[in-house]
mmCIF file of C-alpha atoms in Angstrom:
data_model
loop_
_atom_site.group_PDB
_atom_site.id
_atom_site.type_symbol
_atom_site.label_atom_id
_atom_site.label_comp_id
_atom_site.label_asym_id
_atom_site.label_seq_id
_atom_site.Cartn_x
_atom_site.Cartn_y
_atom_site.Cartn_z
ATOM 1 C CA MET A 1 -16.413 -5.455 9.203
ATOM 2 C CA ASP A 2 -15.874 -5.171 5.440
ATOM 3 C CA LEU A 3 -13.513 -2.353 4.481
ATOM 4 C CA LEU A 4 -13.487 -3.037 0.724
ATOM 5 C CA THR A 5 -16.346 -4.561 -1.247
ATOM 6 C CA LEU A 6 -15.991 -5.280 -4.968
ATOM 7 C CA ASN A 7 -18.731 -6.667 -7.180
ATOM 8 C CA ASN A 8 -18.048 -7.603 -10.812
ATOM 9 C CA LEU A 9 -15.426 -4.872 -11.206
ATOM 10 C CA THR A 10 -14.187 -4.471 -14.781
ATOM 11 C CA LYS A 11 -11.578 -2.304 -16.499
ATOM 12 C CA ILE A 12 -11.378 -2.003 -20.288
ATOM 13 C CA TYR A 13 -8.781 0.097 -22.091
ATOM 14 C CA GLU A 14 -9.495 1.197 -25.654
ATOM 15 C CA ASN A 15 -6.787 2.197 -28.134
ATOM 16 C CA GLU A 16 -7.676 2.945 -31.768
ATOM 17 C CA GLY A 17 -10.798 0.859 -31.538
ATOM 18 C CA VAL A 18 -9.045 -2.126 -29.939
ATOM 19 C CA GLU A 19 -10.321 -3.129 -26.504
ATOM 20 C CA THR A 20 -8.080 -4.641 -23.842
ATOM 21 C CA ARG A 21 -9.826 -6.192 -20.858
ATOM 22 C CA ALA A 22 -7.359 -5.509 -18.033
ATOM 23 C CA LEU A 23 -9.773 -6.516 -15.266
ATOM 24 C CA VAL A 24 -12.631 -8.976 -15.628
ATOM 25 C CA GLY A 25 -15.419 -9.356 -13.073
ATOM 26 C CA ALA A 26 -13.410 -8.952 -9.865
ATOM 27 C CA THR A 27 -15.636 -9.824 -6.899
ATOM 28 C CA PHE A 28 -14.312 -10.077 -3.346
ATOM 29 C CA ARG A 29 -14.325 -8.433 0.090
ATOM 30 C CA VAL A 30 -11.514 -7.348 2.394
ATOM 31 C CA LYS A 31 -12.229 -7.070 6.095
ATOM 32 C CA GLN A 32 -10.729 -4.394 8.286
ATOM 33 C CA GLY A 33 -7.416 -5.617 9.686
ATOM 34 C CA GLU A 34 -6.693 -8.184 6.962
ATOM 35 C CA PHE A 35 -3.335 -8.607 5.216
ATOM 36 C CA VAL A 36 -4.022 -9.559 1.598
ATOM 37 C CA ALA A 37 -1.495 -10.241 -1.167
ATOM 38 C CA ILE A 38 -2.417 -9.936 -4.847
ATOM 39 C CA MET A 39 -0.251 -12.183 -7.005
ATOM 40 C CA GLY A 40 0.101 -12.743 -10.722
ATOM 41 C CA PRO A 41 2.517 -12.572 -13.638
ATOM 42 C CA SER A 42 3.193 -9.407 -15.605
ATOM 43 C CA GLY A 43 0.030 -8.396 -17.465
ATOM 44 C CA SER A 44 -2.296 -10.324 -15.160
ATOM 45 C CA GLY A 45 -4.151 -7.183 -14.034
ATOM 46 C CA LYS A 46 -2.817 -6.912 -10.497
ATOM 47 C CA SER A 47 -1.472 -3.379 -10.937
ATOM 48 C CA THR A 48 -4.716 -2.259 -12.590
ATOM 49 C CA LEU A 49 -6.657 -3.667 -9.656
ATOM 50 C CA MET A 50 -4.329 -1.932 -7.187
ATOM 51 C CA GLN A 51 -4.771 1.433 -8.938
ATOM 52 C CA ILE A 52 -8.558 1.139 -8.787
ATOM 53 C CA LEU A 53 -8.567 0.009 -5.157
ATOM 54 C CA GLY A 54 -6.243 2.901 -4.275
ATOM 55 C CA LEU A 55 -8.534 5.425 -6.041
ATOM 56 C CA LEU A 56 -5.827 6.258 -8.596
ATOM 57 C CA ASP A 57 -8.037 5.053 -11.472
ATOM 58 C CA ARG A 58 -11.694 4.291 -12.088
ATOM 59 C CA SER A 59 -13.270 1.046 -13.195
ATOM 60 C CA THR A 60 -15.239 0.639 -16.414
ATOM 61 C CA GLY A 61 -18.038 -1.351 -14.789
ATOM 62 C CA GLY A 62 -19.151 -2.972 -11.563
ATOM 63 C CA THR A 63 -19.150 -1.464 -8.078
ATOM 64 C CA TYR A 64 -16.450 -0.683 -5.532
ATOM 65 C CA GLU A 65 -17.294 0.385 -1.979
ATOM 66 C CA LEU A 66 -14.782 1.689 0.566
ATOM 67 C CA SER A 67 -16.238 1.564 4.089
ATOM 68 C CA GLY A 68 -19.699 1.459 2.530
ATOM 69 C CA ILE A 69 -19.062 4.461 0.243
ATOM 70 C CA ASN A 70 -19.661 3.792 -3.458
ATOM 71 C CA VAL A 71 -16.526 5.466 -4.791
ATOM 72 C CA GLU A 72 -17.679 5.138 -8.407
ATOM 73 C CA LYS A 73 -20.143 7.958 -7.817
ATOM 74 C CA LEU A 74 -17.701 10.420 -6.225
ATOM 75 C CA PRO A 75 -16.283 13.384 -8.200
ATOM 76 C CA ASP A 76 -12.520 13.587 -8.646
ATOM 77 C CA ASP A 77 -11.970 16.186 -5.912
ATOM 78 C CA GLU A 78 -13.769 14.067 -3.310
ATOM 79 C CA LEU A 79 -11.816 11.006 -4.443
ATOM 80 C CA ALA A 80 -8.567 12.927 -3.923
ATOM 81 C CA ILE A 81 -9.554 13.858 -0.364
ATOM 82 C CA LEU A 82 -10.611 10.287 0.407
ATOM 83 C CA ARG A 83 -7.375 8.929 -1.056
ATOM 84 C CA ASN A 84 -5.142 11.274 0.936
ATOM 85 C CA GLU A 85 -6.898 10.812 4.269
ATOM 86 C CA ARG A 86 -7.878 7.127 4.199
ATOM 87 C CA ILE A 87 -5.145 5.487 2.119
ATOM 88 C CA GLY A 88 -1.358 5.185 2.348
ATOM 89 C CA PHE A 89 0.856 4.072 -0.542
ATOM 90 C CA VAL A 90 4.222 2.322 -0.677
ATOM 91 C CA PHE A 91 5.774 1.934 -4.138
ATOM 92 C CA GLN A 92 8.606 -0.171 -5.551
ATOM 93 C CA ALA A 93 10.515 2.960 -6.630
ATOM 94 C CA PHE A 94 10.124 4.649 -3.179
ATOM 95 C CA ASN A 95 9.051 7.988 -4.789
ATOM 96 C CA LEU A 96 10.965 10.103 -2.273
ATOM 97 C CA LEU A 97 12.110 13.652 -3.056
ATOM 98 C CA PRO A 98 15.900 13.218 -3.380
ATOM 99 C CA ARG A 99 17.273 16.493 -1.981
ATOM 100 C CA THR A 100 14.736 16.718 0.819
ATOM 101 C CA THR A 101 15.161 15.455 4.368
ATOM 102 C CA VAL A 102 13.622 12.258 5.627
ATOM 103 C CA ALA A 103 11.310 14.232 7.953
ATOM 104 C CA GLU A 104 10.156 16.508 5.118
ATOM 105 C CA ASN A 105 9.381 13.517 2.903
ATOM 106 C CA VAL A 106 7.308 11.904 5.636
ATOM 107 C CA GLU A 107 5.478 15.175 6.326
ATOM 108 C CA LEU A 108 4.409 15.651 2.698
ATOM 109 C CA PRO A 109 0.941 14.007 2.938
ATOM 110 C CA LEU A 110 0.082 16.263 5.898
ATOM 111 C CA LEU A 111 0.588 19.361 3.740
ATOM 112 C CA TYR A 112 -2.325 18.268 1.538
ATOM 113 C CA SER A 113 -4.587 17.109 4.329
ATOM 114 C CA ASP A 114 -7.159 18.584 6.677
ATOM 115 C CA LYS A 115 -5.419 16.476 9.328
ATOM 116 C CA SER A 116 -2.469 18.882 9.328
ATOM 117 C CA THR A 117 -2.237 20.509 12.760
ATOM 118 C CA GLY A 118 0.312 22.032 15.070
ATOM 119 C CA ASN A 119 1.274 18.471 16.010
ATOM 120 C CA ASP A 120 2.706 17.608 12.584
ATOM 121 C CA LYS A 121 6.248 17.190 13.965
ATOM 122 C CA GLU A 122 4.975 14.701 16.536
ATOM 123 C CA LYS A 123 3.127 12.762 13.831
ATOM 124 C CA VAL A 124 6.266 12.628 11.682
ATOM 125 C CA ASP A 125 8.420 11.514 14.624
ATOM 126 C CA ARG A 126 5.870 8.848 15.587
ATOM 127 C CA ALA A 127 5.764 7.508 12.013
ATOM 128 C CA LEU A 128 9.569 7.382 11.806
ATOM 129 C CA LEU A 129 9.777 5.632 15.170
ATOM 130 C CA SER A 130 7.357 2.953 13.947
ATOM 131 C CA VAL A 131 9.835 1.959 11.210
ATOM 132 C CA SER A 132 12.997 2.497 13.312
ATOM 133 C CA MET A 133 14.167 5.462 11.217
ATOM 134 C CA GLU A 134 13.995 8.253 13.806
ATOM 135 C CA HIS A 135 17.811 8.472 13.844
ATOM 136 C CA ARG A 136 17.772 9.434 10.134
ATOM 137 C CA ARG A 137 15.132 12.195 10.312
ATOM 138 C CA ASP A 138 17.532 14.989 9.226
ATOM 139 C CA TYR A 139 19.329 13.004 6.524
ATOM 140 C CA LEU A 140 18.609 13.736 2.863
ATOM 141 C CA SER A 141 16.732 10.849 1.265
ATOM 142 C CA ASN A 142 19.487 10.376 -1.335
ATOM 143 C CA GLN A 143 21.881 9.569 1.534
ATOM 144 C CA LEU A 144 19.915 6.436 2.464
ATOM 145 C CA SER A 145 20.219 2.810 1.405
ATOM 146 C CA GLY A 146 17.408 1.188 -0.557
ATOM 147 C CA GLY A 147 16.016 -0.535 2.511
ATOM 148 C CA GLU A 148 16.090 2.695 4.494
ATOM 149 C CA LYS A 149 14.316 4.547 1.663
ATOM 150 C CA GLN A 150 11.510 1.991 1.693
ATOM 151 C CA ARG A 151 11.139 2.268 5.461
ATOM 152 C CA VAL A 152 10.830 6.059 5.068
ATOM 153 C CA ALA A 153 8.216 5.472 2.361
ATOM 154 C CA ILE A 154 6.262 3.321 4.817
ATOM 155 C CA ALA A 155 6.506 6.082 7.439
ATOM 156 C CA ARG A 156 5.149 8.551 4.872
ATOM 157 C CA ALA A 157 2.254 6.172 4.173
ATOM 158 C CA LEU A 158 1.526 6.011 7.914
ATOM 159 C CA VAL A 159 1.721 9.691 8.841
ATOM 160 C CA ASN A 160 -1.967 10.403 8.126
ATOM 161 C CA ASP A 161 -3.023 7.312 10.114
ATOM 162 C CA PRO A 162 -4.794 5.756 7.092
ATOM 163 C CA ASP A 163 -7.328 2.945 7.218
ATOM 164 C CA ILE A 164 -5.473 0.939 4.599
ATOM 165 C CA ILE A 165 -1.947 0.690 3.190
ATOM 166 C CA PHE A 166 -1.332 -0.369 -0.406
ATOM 167 C CA ALA A 167 2.162 -1.724 -1.072
ATOM 168 C CA ASP A 168 3.023 -2.186 -4.764
ATOM 169 C CA GLU A 169 6.048 -4.526 -5.131
ATOM 170 C CA PRO A 170 7.628 -2.963 -1.992
ATOM 171 C CA THR A 171 10.582 -5.388 -2.024
ATOM 172 C CA GLY A 172 11.179 -5.294 -5.786
ATOM 173 C CA ASN A 173 14.229 -2.993 -5.609
ATOM 174 C CA LEU A 174 15.701 -4.443 -2.414
ATOM 175 C CA ASP A 175 18.155 -7.190 -1.527
ATOM 176 C CA SER A 176 16.730 -10.167 0.341
ATOM 177 C CA LYS A 177 17.735 -8.937 3.812
ATOM 178 C CA SER A 178 16.259 -5.448 3.317
ATOM 179 C CA GLY A 179 13.153 -6.965 1.728
ATOM 180 C CA LEU A 180 12.611 -9.198 4.745
ATOM 181 C CA GLN A 181 12.928 -6.221 7.093
ATOM 182 C CA VAL A 182 10.285 -4.333 5.093
ATOM 183 C CA MET A 183 7.910 -7.295 5.161
ATOM 184 C CA LYS A 184 8.354 -7.676 8.918
ATOM 185 C CA ILE A 185 7.463 -4.013 9.363
ATOM 186 C CA LEU A 186 4.302 -4.539 7.296
ATOM 187 C CA GLN A 187 3.467 -7.605 9.398
ATOM 188 C CA GLN A 188 3.953 -5.604 12.571
ATOM 189 C CA LEU A 189 1.673 -2.832 11.301
ATOM 190 C CA ASN A 190 -0.944 -5.440 10.439
ATOM 191 C CA GLN A 191 -0.703 -6.913 13.931
ATOM 192 C CA GLN A 192 -1.356 -3.395 15.244
ATOM 193 C CA GLY A 193 -4.604 -3.314 13.261
ATOM 194 C CA LYS A 194 -3.669 -1.804 9.885
ATOM 195 C CA THR A 195 -5.237 -3.284 6.762
ATOM 196 C CA ILE A 196 -2.493 -4.126 4.249
ATOM 197 C CA ILE A 197 -2.917 -4.932 0.558
ATOM 198 C CA LEU A 198 0.273 -6.051 -1.135
ATOM 199 C CA VAL A 199 0.929 -6.512 -4.867
ATOM 200 C CA THR A 200 3.793 -8.863 -5.673
ATOM 201 C CA HIS A 201 4.924 -11.532 -8.123
ATOM 202 C CA GLU A 202 7.125 -13.188 -5.477
ATOM 203 C CA THR A 203 5.665 -16.169 -3.627
ATOM 204 C CA ALA A 204 7.951 -15.747 -0.591
ATOM 205 C CA THR A 205 6.809 -12.137 -0.221
ATOM 206 C CA ALA A 206 3.109 -12.976 -0.668
ATOM 207 C CA GLU A 207 3.266 -15.647 2.024
ATOM 208 C CA HIS A 208 3.801 -12.996 4.695
ATOM 209 C CA ALA A 209 0.113 -12.148 4.168
ATOM 210 C CA GLN A 210 -2.891 -13.965 5.628
ATOM 211 C CA ARG A 211 -4.626 -14.369 2.274
ATOM 212 C CA ILE A 212 -3.529 -14.520 -1.378
ATOM 213 C CA LEU A 213 -5.613 -13.481 -4.393
ATOM 214 C CA ARG A 214 -4.136 -14.979 -7.575
ATOM 215 C CA MET A 215 -4.768 -13.267 -10.910
ATOM 216 C CA HIS A 216 -4.415 -14.368 -14.531
ATOM 217 C CA ASP A 217 -5.488 -12.499 -17.673
ATOM 218 C CA GLY A 218 -7.449 -9.947 -15.667
ATOM 219 C CA GLU A 219 -9.392 -12.491 -13.616
ATOM 220 C CA ILE A 220 -9.083 -13.581 -10.007
ATOM 221 C CA VAL A 221 -8.554 -17.316 -10.351
ATOM 222 C CA ALA A 222 -7.920 -18.222 -6.700
ATOM 223 C CA ASP A 223 -8.558 -16.826 -3.227
ATOM 224 C CA GLU A 224 -6.420 -18.680 -0.710
ATOM 225 C CA GLN A 225 -5.865 -18.470 3.023
ATOM 226 C CA VAL A 226 -2.220 -18.700 4.086
ATOM 227 C CA LEU A 227 -2.113 -21.486 6.656
ATOM 228 C CA GLN A 228 1.072 -20.381 8.360
ATOM 229 C CA ARG A 229 2.774 -17.007 8.124
ATOM 230 C CA ARG A 230 6.365 -17.155 7.000
ATOM 231 C CA ASN A 231 9.069 -15.538 9.091
ATOM 232 C CA ALA A 232 7.044 -14.831 12.239
ATOM 233 C CA LEU A 233 7.700 -11.296 13.370
ATOM 234 C CA ASP A 234 10.539 -10.778 15.791
ATOM 235 C CA ALA A 235 10.982 -7.069 16.481
ATOM 236 C CA THR A 236 14.600 -7.676 17.485
ATOM 237 C CA ASP A 237 15.370 -8.486 13.843
ATOM 238 C CA LEU A 238 14.611 -4.919 12.763
ATOM 239 C CA ILE A 239 17.701 -2.774 12.314
ATOM 240 C CA LYS A 240 17.668 0.183 14.647
#
């Protein structure tokens, strides 16, 4: 089943009459349950593509369907609802509130969602357990290491049980050991059925995915299957 369907998607920025083509004719599909990495150098268009896929920006032309819904035709308020309930985000900079507890950071998406119920505490605890951070639930986020912050950010992305998780350079601010732990968590979530789309410029990080889209100058120049996943998941490697 196709979760994302793009056809000739284009993004053009205009500044004082000068056009910059950030995205040129992107056409591809992502099936439910896939783990896809988007790779490319700085300025290749990968972040622009991620923002459009994550409903944070709109394309200039072409079509983009999420679960068969043409998102180009939706008003901003409906896009916001769709984004909060169907999509989870993990960013390079973590984007946690610094003087707020781990549990409160994870709960934040529920406060803006129709999915918020009397079971919010259970949802938060379940999300923290999935990334082995339940023992830090009452810590302030500024008391955590970088790797721990990113695991909390993943829990926050999971708390609404989204269809898809977008991870934008999730290992960019981490040492190699913490980065590997984060990628193993994303692999584990994918094995549990979550669709993952990862943006990275690092080959070793991209090769944890099943498929790599390579970008250059706004175009997708290659769509490759990863023959063998690197670092096969071993849950015992995750720090408890």
